[in-house]
C-alpha positions as a printed Julia matrix, in Angstrom:
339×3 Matrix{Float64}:
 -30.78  -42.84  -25.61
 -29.59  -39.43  -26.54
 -26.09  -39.74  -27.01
 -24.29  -42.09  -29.18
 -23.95  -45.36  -27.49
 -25.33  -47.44  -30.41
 -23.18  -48.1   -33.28
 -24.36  -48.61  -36.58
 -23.8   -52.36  -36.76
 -26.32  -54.58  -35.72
 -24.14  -57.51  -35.54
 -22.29  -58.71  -32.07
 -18.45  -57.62  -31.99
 -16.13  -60.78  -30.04
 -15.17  -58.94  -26.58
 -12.0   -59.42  -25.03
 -11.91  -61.47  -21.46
 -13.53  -59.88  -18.95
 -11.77  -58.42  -15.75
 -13.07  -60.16  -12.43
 -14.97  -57.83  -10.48
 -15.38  -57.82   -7.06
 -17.76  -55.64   -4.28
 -14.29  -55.21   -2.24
 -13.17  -54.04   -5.68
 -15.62  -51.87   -6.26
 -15.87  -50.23   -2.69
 -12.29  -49.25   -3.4
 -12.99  -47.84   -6.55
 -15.52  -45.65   -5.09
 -13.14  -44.51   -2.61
 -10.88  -42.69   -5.72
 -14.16  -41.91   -7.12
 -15.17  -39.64   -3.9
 -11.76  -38.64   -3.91
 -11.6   -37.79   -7.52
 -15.6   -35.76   -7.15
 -14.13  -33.65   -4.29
 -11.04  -32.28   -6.73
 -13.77  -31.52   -9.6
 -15.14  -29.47   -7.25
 -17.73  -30.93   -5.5
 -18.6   -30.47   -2.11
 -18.32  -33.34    0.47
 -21.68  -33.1     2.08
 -22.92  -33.31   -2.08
 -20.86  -36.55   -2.69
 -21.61  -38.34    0.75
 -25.27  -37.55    0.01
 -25.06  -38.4    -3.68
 -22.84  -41.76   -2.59
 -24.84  -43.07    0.46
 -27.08  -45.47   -0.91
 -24.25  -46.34   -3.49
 -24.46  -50.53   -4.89
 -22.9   -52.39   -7.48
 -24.82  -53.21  -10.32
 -23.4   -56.55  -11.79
 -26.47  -56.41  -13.99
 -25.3   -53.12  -15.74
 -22.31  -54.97  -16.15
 -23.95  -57.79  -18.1
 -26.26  -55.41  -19.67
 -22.94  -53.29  -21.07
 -21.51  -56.09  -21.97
 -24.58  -57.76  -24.44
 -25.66  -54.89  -25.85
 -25.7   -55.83  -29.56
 -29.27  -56.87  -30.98
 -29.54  -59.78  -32.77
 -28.9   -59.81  -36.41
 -32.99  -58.71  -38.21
 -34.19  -56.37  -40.53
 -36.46  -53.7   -41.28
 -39.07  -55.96  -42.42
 -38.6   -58.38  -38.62
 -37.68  -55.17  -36.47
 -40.57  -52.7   -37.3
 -43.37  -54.87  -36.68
 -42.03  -55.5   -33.03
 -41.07  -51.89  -32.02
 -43.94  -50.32  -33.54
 -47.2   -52.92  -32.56
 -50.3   -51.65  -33.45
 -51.12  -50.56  -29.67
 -48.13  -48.12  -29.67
 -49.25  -46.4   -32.48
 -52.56  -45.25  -31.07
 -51.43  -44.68  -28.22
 -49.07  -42.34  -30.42
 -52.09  -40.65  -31.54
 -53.88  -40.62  -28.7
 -50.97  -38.7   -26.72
 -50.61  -36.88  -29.07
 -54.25  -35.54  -28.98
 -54.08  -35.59  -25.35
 -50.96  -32.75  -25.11
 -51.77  -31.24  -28.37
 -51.83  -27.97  -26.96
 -48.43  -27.53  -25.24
 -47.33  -30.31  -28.28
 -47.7   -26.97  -30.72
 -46.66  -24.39  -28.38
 -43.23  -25.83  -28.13
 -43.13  -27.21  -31.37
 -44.11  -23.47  -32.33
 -41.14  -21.9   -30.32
 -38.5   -24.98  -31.41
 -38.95  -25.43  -35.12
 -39.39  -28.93  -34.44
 -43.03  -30.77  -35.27
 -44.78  -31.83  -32.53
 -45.07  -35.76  -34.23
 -41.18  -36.28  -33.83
 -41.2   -35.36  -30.27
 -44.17  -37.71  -29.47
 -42.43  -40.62  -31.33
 -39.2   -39.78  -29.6
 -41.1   -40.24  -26.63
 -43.45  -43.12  -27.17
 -39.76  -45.37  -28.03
 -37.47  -44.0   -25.85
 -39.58  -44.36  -22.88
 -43.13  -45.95  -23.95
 -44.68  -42.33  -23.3
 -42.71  -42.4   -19.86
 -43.86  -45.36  -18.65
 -40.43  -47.38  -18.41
 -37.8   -44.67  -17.51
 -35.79  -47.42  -15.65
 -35.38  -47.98  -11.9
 -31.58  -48.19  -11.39
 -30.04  -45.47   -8.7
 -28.25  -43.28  -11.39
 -25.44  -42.9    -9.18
 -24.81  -46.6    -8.46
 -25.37  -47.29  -12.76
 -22.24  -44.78  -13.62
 -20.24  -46.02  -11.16
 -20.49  -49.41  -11.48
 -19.67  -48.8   -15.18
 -16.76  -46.49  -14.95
 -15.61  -49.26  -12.62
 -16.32  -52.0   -15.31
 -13.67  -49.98  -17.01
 -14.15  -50.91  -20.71
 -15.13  -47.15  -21.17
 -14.23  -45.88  -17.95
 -13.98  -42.37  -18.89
 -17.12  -42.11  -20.52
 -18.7   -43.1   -17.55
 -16.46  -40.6   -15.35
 -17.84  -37.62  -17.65
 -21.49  -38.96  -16.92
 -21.14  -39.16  -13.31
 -19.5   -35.78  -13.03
 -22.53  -34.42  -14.97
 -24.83  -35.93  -13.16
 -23.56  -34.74   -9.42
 -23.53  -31.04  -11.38
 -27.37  -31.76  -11.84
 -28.0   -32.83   -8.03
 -25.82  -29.7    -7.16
 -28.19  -27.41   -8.92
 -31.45  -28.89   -7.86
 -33.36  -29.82  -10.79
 -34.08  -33.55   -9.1
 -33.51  -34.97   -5.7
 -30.81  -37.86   -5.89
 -33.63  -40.36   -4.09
 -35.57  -39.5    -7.37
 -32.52  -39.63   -9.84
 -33.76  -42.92  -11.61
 -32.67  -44.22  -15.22
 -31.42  -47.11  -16.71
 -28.69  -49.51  -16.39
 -26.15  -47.42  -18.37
 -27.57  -43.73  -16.65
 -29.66  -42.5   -19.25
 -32.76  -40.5   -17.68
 -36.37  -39.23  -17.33
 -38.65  -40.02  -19.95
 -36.59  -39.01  -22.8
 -33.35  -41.2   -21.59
 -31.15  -38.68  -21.71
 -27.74  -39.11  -20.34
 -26.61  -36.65  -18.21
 -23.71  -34.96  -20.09
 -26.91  -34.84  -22.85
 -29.07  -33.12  -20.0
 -26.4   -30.57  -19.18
 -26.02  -29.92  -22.86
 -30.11  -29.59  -23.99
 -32.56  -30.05  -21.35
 -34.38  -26.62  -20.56
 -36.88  -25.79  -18.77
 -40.11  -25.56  -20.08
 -42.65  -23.94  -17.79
 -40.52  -21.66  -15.96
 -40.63  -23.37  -12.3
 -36.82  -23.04  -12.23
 -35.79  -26.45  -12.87
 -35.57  -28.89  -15.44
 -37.42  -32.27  -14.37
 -37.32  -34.57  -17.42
 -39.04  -37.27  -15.06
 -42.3   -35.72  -13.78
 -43.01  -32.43  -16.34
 -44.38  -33.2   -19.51
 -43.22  -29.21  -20.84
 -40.01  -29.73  -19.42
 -39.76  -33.31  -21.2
 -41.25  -32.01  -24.5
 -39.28  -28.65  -24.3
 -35.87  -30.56  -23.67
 -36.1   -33.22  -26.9
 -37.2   -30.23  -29.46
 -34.19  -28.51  -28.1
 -31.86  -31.15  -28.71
 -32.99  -31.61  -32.11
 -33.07  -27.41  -32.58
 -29.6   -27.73  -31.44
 -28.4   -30.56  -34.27
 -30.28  -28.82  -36.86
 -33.6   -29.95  -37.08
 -35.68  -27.84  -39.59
 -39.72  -28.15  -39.35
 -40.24  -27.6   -43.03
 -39.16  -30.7   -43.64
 -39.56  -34.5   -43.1
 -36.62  -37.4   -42.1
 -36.75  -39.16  -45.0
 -38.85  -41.57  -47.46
 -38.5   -45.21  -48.17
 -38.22  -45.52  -51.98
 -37.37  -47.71  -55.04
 -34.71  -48.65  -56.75
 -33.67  -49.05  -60.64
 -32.59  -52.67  -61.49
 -29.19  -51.6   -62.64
 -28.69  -48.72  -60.02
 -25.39  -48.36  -58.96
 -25.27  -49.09  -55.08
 -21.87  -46.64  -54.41
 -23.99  -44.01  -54.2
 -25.67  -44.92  -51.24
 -23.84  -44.24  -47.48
 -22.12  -47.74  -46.77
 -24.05  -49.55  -44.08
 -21.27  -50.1   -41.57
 -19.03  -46.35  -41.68
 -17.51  -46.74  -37.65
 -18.73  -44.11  -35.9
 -20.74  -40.85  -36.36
 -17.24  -38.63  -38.19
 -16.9   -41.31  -40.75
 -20.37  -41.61  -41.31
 -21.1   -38.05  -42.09
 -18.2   -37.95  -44.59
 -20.2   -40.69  -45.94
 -23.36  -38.47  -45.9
 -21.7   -35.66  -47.97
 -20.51  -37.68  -50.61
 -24.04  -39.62  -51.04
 -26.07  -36.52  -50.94
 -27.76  -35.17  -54.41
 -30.8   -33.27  -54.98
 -34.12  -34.8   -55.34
 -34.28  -34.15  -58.96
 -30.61  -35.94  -59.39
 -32.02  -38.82  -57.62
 -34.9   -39.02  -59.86
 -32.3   -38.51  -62.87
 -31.11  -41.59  -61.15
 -34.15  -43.77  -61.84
 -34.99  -43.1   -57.76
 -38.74  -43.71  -57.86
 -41.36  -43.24  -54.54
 -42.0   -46.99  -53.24
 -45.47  -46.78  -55.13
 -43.27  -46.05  -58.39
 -44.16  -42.54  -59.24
 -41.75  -39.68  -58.92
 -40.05  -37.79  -56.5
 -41.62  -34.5   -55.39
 -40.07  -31.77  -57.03
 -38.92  -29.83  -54.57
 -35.83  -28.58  -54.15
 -34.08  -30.16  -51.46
 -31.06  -32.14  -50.77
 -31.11  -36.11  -49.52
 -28.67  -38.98  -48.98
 -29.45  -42.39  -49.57
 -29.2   -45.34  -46.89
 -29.44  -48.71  -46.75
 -30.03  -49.92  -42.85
 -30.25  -53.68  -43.93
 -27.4   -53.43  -46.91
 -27.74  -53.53  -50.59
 -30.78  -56.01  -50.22
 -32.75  -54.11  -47.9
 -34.81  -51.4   -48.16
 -33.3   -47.92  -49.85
 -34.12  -44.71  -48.3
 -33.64  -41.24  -49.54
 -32.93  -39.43  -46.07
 -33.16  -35.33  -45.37
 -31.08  -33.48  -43.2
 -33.18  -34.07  -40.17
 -32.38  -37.81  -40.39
 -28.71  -36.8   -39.3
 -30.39  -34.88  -36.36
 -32.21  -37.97  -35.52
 -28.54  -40.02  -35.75
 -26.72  -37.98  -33.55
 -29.71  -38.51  -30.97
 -29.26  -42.73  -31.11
 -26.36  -44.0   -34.5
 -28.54  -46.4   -35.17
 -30.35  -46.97  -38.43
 -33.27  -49.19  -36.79
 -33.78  -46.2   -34.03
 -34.28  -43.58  -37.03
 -36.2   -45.57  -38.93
 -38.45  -46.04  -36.21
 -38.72  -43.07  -34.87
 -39.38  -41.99  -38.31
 -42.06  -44.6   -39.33
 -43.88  -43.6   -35.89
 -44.21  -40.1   -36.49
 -45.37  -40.83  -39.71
 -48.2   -42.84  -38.49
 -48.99  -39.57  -36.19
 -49.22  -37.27  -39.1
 -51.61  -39.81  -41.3
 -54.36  -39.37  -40.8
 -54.57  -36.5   -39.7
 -55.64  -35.99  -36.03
 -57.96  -33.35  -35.3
């Protein structure tokens, strides 16, 4: 999802006892919650509208509280996100919106492939945007309380987005934690990139594809993204390279992880200096560009020499699987070539 609820480690952290929650507990909570909507601002006939159909969602709860993926690598994780069928379908979406593809990815800076990709594994080319009320999901979570005011921010963003019409709240579906439409963003992400794309006057990230494609190239526009180059390369390693130079795998959280990021990063000719070698052991282009190096599966795993658009891709999901895929997919979009 676009905003960074995934950390880095793909290993599960030991959570503290749960609180008991209740449905008198959370009908309450929701009480303050009105309360607390009507001093941000918000109009009563908004929040009884936005609040009416209202339910506790103990499975968001569960969901919150599991989130951690089992412990795989590149080599077991790939395979599964990226199946032969979702790659041509890739393509074949691709080839289907071509046209508006390039016209926004003319007017963003951002290739078209990255956006499709984005697409295809946030939302399986919009297919699965979720079906939870997004109202009920952010409440029930701010209630949960482990990150209570997260969630708060979220739901305030989200009543700002029924408040200025850009999706009826019967229609406001996402998943269990609130992300939305068919690029999962969350709605404090939505306030901050969505735009829309065909002029109607609002910006529906469910139902229109230019709004959908518009909002993700702006969102990577707006953390940098620059079309004339790539997100990285998988590459090869010297036996006696020294693995300091590489971004640790585990940095906590997206600050440390950039400070990380400007100590790794060399230009591609240092790298090759380095013994660096393409996977097929032949050099690196000689272009003059900067890249860090990353190890998603540690020391053992596969190396990768990642571009500056990899760290717009981390600030959209911190999550070295996510990039990686997302990268890998569009990568399969641009070869062959699709005419």
């Amino acid at each position: 999802m676009a905003l960074c609820l995934v950390v880095l480690a793909q290993t599960s952290v030991a959570a503290e006892p749960a609180p008991k929650l209740t449905q008198a507990g959370f009908e309450n909570y929701l009480v303050k919650l009105k309360q607390e909507a009507l001093s941000q601002g918000f109009e009563q006939a908004l929040i009884d509208k936005s609040f009416a159909n209202v339910v506790f969602h103990q499975r968001a709860v569960k969901a919150d509280r599991n989130q951690p993926e089992k412990v795989e690598t590149l080599d077991t994780y790939l395979p599964k996100r990226l199946p032969d069928w979702k790659i041509k379908r890739a393509r074949a979406k691709y080839k289907e919106h071509q046209d508006l593809l390039h016209k926004i990815a003319d007017e963003y800076g951002v290739q078209a492939r990255f956006i499709v990709a984005l697409w295809g594994l946030e939302t399986n080319f919009g297919k699965i945007m979720g079906n939870y009320n997004v109202i009920s999901a952010l409440s029930t979570l701010a209630y949960e309380g482990r990150r209570e005011a997260f969630f708060k921010r979220q739901l305030w963003a989200a009543l700002k987005i029924l408040k200025d019409g850009h999706i009826d709240i019967a229609d406001m579906k996402g998943s269990w934690a609130g992300a939305m439409g068919q690029n999962q963003f969350m709605p404090t992400s939505f306030i901050a990139y969505a735009v829309d794309g065909d002029g109607d006057g609002k910006k529906d990230i469910w139902g229109n594809q230019a709004d959908v494609f518009a909002s993700m190239a702006n969102y990577l526009k707006k953390e940098g993204w620059n079309d004339e180059l790539t997100w990285g390369r998988q590459v090869k390693l010297p036996a006696d390279f020294d693995n300091s130079l590489a971004i640790p795998q585990r940095t906590g959280g997206r600050k440390n992880w950039l400070k990380a990021w400007a100590k790794s990063e060399k230009t591609l000719a240092q790298w090759q200096a380095l013994g660096v070698r393409r996977t097929d052991g032949t050099n690196l282009p000689q272009v003059d560009i900067k890249a860090a190096l990353v190890f998603p599966d540690g020391e053992q795993g596969r190396a990768y020499l990642a571009y500056d658009n990899y760290k717009s891709l981390m600030h959209w999901n911190l999550s070295y699987y996510f990039v990686s895929s997302v990268g890998h997919l569009s990568d399969h979009i641009k070869f062959p070539p699709i005419h």
